[in-house]
Each structure stands twice: as structure tokens, then as C-alpha cells.
Short mmCIF file of C-alpha atoms and ligand atoms in Angstrom, two decimals:
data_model
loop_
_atom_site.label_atom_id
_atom_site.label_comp_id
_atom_site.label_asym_id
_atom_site.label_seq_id
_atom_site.Cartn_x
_atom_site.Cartn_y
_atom_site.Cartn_z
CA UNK A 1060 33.72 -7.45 -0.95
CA UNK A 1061 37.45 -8.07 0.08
CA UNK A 1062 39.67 -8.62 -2.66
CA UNK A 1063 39.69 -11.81 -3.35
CA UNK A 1064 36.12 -11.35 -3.66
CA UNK A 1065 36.38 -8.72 -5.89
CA UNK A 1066 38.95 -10.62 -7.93
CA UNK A 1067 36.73 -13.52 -8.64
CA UNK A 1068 33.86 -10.73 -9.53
CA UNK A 1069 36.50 -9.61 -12.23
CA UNK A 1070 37.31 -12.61 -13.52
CA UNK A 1071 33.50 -13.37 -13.80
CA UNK A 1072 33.02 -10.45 -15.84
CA UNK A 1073 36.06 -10.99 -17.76
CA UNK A 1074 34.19 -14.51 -19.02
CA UNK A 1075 31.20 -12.58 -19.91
CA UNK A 1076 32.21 -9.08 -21.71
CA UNK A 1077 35.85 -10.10 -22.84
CA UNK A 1078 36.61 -6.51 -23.03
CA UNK A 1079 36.85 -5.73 -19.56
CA UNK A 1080 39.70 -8.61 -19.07
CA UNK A 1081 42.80 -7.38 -17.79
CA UNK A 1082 45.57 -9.74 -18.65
CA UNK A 1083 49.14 -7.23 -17.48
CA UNK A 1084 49.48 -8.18 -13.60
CA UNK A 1085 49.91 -4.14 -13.01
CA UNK A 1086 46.91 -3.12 -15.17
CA UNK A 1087 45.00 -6.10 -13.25
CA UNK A 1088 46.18 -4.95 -10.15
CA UNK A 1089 44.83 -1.54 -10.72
CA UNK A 1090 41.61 -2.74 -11.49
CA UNK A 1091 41.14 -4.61 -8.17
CA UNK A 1092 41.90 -1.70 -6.81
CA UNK A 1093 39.49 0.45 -8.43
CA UNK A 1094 36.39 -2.00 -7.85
CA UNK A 1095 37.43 -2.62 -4.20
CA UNK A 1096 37.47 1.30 -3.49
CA UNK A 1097 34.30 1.62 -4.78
CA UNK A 1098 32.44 -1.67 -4.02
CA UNK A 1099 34.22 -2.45 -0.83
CA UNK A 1100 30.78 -1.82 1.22
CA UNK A 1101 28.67 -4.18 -1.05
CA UNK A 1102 28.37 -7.73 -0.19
CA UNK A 1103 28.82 -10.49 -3.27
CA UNK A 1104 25.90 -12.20 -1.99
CA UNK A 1105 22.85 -11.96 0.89
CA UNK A 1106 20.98 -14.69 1.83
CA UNK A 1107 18.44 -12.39 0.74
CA UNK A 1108 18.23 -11.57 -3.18
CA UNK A 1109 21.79 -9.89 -3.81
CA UNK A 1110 24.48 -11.38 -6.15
CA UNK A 1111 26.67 -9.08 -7.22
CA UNK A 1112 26.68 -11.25 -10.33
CA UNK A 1113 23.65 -11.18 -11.05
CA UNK A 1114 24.29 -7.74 -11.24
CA UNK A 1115 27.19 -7.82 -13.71
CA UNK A 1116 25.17 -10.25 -15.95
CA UNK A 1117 21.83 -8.06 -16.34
CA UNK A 1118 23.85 -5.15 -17.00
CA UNK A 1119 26.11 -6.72 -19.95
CA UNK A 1120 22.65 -8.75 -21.22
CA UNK A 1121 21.00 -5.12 -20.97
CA UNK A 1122 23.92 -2.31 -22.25
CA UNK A 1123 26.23 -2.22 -24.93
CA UNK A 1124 28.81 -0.50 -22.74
CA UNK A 1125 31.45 -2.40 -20.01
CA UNK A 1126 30.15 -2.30 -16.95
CA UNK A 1127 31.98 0.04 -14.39
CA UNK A 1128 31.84 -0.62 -10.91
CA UNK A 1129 29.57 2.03 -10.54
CA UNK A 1130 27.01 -0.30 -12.18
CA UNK A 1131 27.38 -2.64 -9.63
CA UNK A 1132 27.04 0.12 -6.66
CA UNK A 1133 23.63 1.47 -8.24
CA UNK A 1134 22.17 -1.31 -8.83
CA UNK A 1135 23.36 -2.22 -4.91
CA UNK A 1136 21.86 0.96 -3.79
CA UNK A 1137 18.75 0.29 -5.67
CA UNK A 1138 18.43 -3.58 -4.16
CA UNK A 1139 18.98 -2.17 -0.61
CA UNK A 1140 16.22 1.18 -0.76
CA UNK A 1141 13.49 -1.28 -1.96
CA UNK A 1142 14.30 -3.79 0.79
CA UNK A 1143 13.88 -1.13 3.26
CA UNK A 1144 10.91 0.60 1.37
CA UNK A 1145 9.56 -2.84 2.02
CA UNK A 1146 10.26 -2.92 5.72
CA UNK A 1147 8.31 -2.22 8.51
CA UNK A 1148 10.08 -1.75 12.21
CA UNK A 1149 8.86 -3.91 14.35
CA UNK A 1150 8.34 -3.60 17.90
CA UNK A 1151 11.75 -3.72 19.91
CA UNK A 1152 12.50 -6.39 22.33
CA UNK A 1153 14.13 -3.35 24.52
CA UNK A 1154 12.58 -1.61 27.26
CA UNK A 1155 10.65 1.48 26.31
CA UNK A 1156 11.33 3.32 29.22
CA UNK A 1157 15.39 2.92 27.61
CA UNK A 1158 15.03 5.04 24.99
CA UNK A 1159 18.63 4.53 24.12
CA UNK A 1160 18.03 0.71 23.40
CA UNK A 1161 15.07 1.26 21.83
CA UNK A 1162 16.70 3.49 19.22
CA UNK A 1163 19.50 1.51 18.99
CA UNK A 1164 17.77 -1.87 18.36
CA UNK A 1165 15.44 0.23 15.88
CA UNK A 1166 18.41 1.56 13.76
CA UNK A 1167 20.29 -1.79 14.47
CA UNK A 1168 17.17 -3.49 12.85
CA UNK A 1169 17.08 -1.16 9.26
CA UNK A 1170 20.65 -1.24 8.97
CA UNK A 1171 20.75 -4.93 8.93
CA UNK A 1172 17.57 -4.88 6.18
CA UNK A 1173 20.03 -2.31 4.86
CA UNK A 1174 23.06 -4.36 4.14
CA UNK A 1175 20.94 -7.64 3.43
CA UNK A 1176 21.55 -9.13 6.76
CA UNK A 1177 17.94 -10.10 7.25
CA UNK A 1178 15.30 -9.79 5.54
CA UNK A 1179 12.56 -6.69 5.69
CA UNK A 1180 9.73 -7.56 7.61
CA UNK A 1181 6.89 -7.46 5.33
CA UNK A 1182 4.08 -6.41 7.76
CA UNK A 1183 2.54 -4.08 5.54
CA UNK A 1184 2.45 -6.42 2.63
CA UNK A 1185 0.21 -8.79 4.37
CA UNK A 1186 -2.87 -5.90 5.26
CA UNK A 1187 -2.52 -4.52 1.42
CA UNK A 1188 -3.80 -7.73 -0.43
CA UNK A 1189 -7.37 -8.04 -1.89
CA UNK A 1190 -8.60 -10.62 0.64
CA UNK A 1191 -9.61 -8.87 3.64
CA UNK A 1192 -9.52 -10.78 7.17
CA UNK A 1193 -13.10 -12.75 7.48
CA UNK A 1194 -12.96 -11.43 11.13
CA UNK A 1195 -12.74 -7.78 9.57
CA UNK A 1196 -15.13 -8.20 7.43
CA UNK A 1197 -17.70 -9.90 9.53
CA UNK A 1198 -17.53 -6.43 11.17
CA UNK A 1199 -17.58 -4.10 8.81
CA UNK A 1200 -20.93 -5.68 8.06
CA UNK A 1201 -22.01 -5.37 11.60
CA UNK A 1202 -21.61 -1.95 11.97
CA UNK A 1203 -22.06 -1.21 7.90
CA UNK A 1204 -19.16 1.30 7.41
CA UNK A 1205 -15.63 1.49 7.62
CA UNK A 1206 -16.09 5.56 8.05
CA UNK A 1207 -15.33 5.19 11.91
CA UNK A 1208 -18.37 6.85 13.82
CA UNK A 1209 -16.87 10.51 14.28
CA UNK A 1210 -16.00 10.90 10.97
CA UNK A 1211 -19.62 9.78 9.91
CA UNK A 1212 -20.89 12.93 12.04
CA UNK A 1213 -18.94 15.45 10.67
CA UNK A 1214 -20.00 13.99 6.78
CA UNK A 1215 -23.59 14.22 7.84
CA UNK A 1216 -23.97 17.58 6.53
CA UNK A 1217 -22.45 16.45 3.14
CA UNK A 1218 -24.95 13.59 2.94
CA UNK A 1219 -28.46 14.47 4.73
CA UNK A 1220 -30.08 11.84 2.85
CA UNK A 1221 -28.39 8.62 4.78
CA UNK A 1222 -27.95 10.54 7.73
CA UNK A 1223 -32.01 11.41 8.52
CA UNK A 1224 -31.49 7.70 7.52
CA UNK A 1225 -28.85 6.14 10.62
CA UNK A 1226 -30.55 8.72 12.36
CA UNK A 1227 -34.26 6.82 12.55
CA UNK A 1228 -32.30 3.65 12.74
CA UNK A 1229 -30.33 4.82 15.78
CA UNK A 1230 -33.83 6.18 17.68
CA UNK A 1231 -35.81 3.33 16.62
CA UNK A 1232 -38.07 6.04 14.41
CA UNK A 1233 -39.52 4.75 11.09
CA UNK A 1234 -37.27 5.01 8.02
CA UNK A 1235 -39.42 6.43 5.05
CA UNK A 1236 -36.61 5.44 2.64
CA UNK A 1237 -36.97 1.85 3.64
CA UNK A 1238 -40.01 1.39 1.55
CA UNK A 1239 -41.59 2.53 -1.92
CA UNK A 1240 -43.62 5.46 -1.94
CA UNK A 1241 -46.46 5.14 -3.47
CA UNK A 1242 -47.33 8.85 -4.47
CA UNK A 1243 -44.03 9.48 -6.39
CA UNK A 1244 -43.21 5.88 -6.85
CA UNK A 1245 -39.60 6.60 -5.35
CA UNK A 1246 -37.82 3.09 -4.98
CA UNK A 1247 -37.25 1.90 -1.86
CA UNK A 1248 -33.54 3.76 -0.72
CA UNK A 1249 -34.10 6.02 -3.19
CA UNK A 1250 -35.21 10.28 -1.83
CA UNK A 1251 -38.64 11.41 -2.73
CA UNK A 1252 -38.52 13.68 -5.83
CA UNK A 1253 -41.07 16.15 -7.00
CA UNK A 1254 -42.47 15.10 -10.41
CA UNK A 1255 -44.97 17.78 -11.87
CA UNK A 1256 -46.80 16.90 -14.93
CA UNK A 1257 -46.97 19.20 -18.03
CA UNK A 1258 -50.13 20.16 -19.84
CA UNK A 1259 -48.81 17.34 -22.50
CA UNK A 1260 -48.50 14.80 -19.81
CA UNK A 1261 -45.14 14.33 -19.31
CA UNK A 1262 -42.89 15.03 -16.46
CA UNK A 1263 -41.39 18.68 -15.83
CA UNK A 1264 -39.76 18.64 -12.89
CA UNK A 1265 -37.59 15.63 -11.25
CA UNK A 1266 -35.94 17.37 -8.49
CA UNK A 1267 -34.83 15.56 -4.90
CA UNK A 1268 -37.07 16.65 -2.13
CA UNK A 1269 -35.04 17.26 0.66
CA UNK A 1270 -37.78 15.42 2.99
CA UNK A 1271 -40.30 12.52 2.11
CA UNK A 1272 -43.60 12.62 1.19
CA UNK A 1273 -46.23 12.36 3.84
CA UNK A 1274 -47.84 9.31 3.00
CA UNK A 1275 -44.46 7.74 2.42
CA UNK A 1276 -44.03 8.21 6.06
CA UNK A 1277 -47.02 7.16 7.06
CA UNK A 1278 -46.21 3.75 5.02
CA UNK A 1279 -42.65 3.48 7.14
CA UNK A 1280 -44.21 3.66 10.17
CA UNK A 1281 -47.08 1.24 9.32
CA UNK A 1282 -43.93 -1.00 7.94
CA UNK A 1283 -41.98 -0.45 11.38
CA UNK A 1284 -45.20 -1.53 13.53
CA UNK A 1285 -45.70 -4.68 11.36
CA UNK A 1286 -41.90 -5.64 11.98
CA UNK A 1287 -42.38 -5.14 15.62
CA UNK A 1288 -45.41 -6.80 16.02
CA UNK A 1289 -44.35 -9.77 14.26
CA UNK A 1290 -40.90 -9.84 16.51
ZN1 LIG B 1823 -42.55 10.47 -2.61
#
């Protein structure tokens, strides 16, 4: 702000907190001074969200005290780290090879988003909504995970169950797991468990078995051969 800007600022928040009205030319004096050393880097307005009145008014609507021009520089500060906490960089128009340009058009780009000269760009914001892309998602279904492949084979040992699972799938093997079985009455998806009766007739144990039953095997496979036949 240049003085006359800062002038008209004053005289703004002379209307709104009387107190803060200077009415001795030196005293008045003074005070432009005193704002325009300290706010002499902050704009009175961006195209962009900033009014430097806006400012002044939440801050006499919000505190009992006059606002110093400190107030206003805060509150600037604060306006100017979210805008770039919002930005992303995007790709320079320079020449990568020119790593000079590329830096410079990079830094050129925040410090613009910096003092409100255009706005961030908001690339981020747009992949961190609920909706995901159809496209995305049509994929994710294809290939059932978003746990990229790799990462799936180093979580196998974490999760044996679905991996003896993906691993039938992948070699065409039947996959006991994708029906009931019939001795321990396991739902379909769900691991074999070892159910032992107790002389009262209830169960004892209900503990995962680490592989299927036999005949629940035997059922996959007679499953798998139905599926294939039919096909
Ligand atoms: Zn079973």
C-alpha cells in the first residue's frame, strides 16, 4: 500500500473504531507513517480474496482492542500461507534442460500466489473429493485393489488367507474359499475352522485352519469344472 492507500485504510478505520482517528495533521502524519512502514508490502486488495478492509472490519467486529497495523500484517501473512498451502506448481512452460528458467518460472509462479497476483492452482483439490473418476474406478474394479501389485506380494505373508486365494485365481487352480464347505459349514470367503464337539454337544474349539478341508476342495474343483464346461 502507498500512502494514499494507506491513508484511505486509516480513515476507514477511523469510521469504524472512532478511537483510532487521528484528527492533529502531525499526530496523523505519524500514523501514516507507522502503517506504511509496516504494511507497505501488503496489497489493499487482490483480485483474489484480500481486502485489507476486510481485515480491519473482522478484527474490530472480533476484539475489544484498536487494531494495530500488525493486525493487518498477520492476518496478511495468514491469507497468503493458505493460498500457497493450497497451491500446487505446475509444470513450467521453460525448457527442462534450462534449469535456470525452470527455477525461475517455478519461484516466479509461488511468489505471484504469494502476493495474490494469481490465484493457487488448485490441482490437488480436485483428486481429494469423495467422487472418484468413473474411469478410475472402472479399474480399480478390474484389477480389484488399489494395493499396486508389488506391494500385494510383500503383504502376502501378513494375509495367507487371500493370497492362497489370488494365487488359484492367477494359475487357474480351484479356489476352495469360493464355495461353502459342507463339513464345517464355513461360508463361502470365509477359512475353514476346526469345530470339535464337547461331550455336552456344543462346540469347543473354533480356531482358523490355516488350509481347507479336503472335501471343501474337492467341491472347488468340481465348482471350477462346471464353470468351464458351461463356458
Ligand atoms: Zn471346512
Amino acid at each position: 500500500m502507498d500512502r494514499r492507500e494507506i491513508a484511505g485504510l486509516l480513515a476507514y478505520m477511523g469510521r469504524l473504531d472512532p478511537r483510532t482517528m487521528r484528527t492533529d495533521p502531525g499526530e496523523l502524519r505519524d500514523q501514516v507513517d507507522q502503517w506504511q512502514e509496516l504494511l507497505g508490502d501488503v496489497p489493499l486488495a487482490t483480485d483474489y480474496g484480500w481486502d485489507a478492509r476486510t481485515a480491519i472490519r473482522s478484527h474490530v467486529v472480533s476484539s475489544p482492542y484498536p487494531v494495530l497495523p500488525v493486525d493487518v500484517a498477520r492476518q496478511w501473512a495468514k491469507h497468503s500461507a493458505d493460498r500457497l498451502a493450497r497451491h500446487t506448481d505446475p509444470v513450467p512452460t521453460a525448457d527442462p534442460d534450462d534449469v535456470e528458467s525452470w527455477r525461475a518460472e517455478l519461484l516466479g509462479t509461488r511468489h505471484a500466489v504469494l502476493a495474490g497476483q494469481r490465484p493457487p492452482n488448485e490441482q490437488r483439490a480436485i483428486t481429494s473429493g469423495a467422487t472418484v473418476d468413473p474411469a478410475v474406478e472402472a479399474r480399480l474394479r478390474a484389477i480389484g485393489s488399489c494395493i499396486p501389485p508389488a506391494v500385494r506380494a510383500d503383504l502376502a505373508r501378513f494375509r495367507p488367507t487371500r493370497a492362497a486365494r489370488e494365487a488359484a485365481a492367477v494359475e487357474g487352480r480351484p479356489d476352495p474359499l469360493a464355495v461353502r464347505c459342507e463339513w464345517c459349514q464355513a461360508p463361502a470367503g470365509e477359512p475353514c475352522r476346526n469345530r470339535r464337539m464337547g461331550l455336552d454337544g456344543g462346540a469347543r474349539g473354533n480356531a482358523r485352519r490355516s488350509k481347507p478341508h479336503p472335501s471343501r476342495l474337492d467341491l472347488a474343483a468340481a465348482a471350477l469344472h462346471r464353470q468351464e464346461s458351461a463356458a
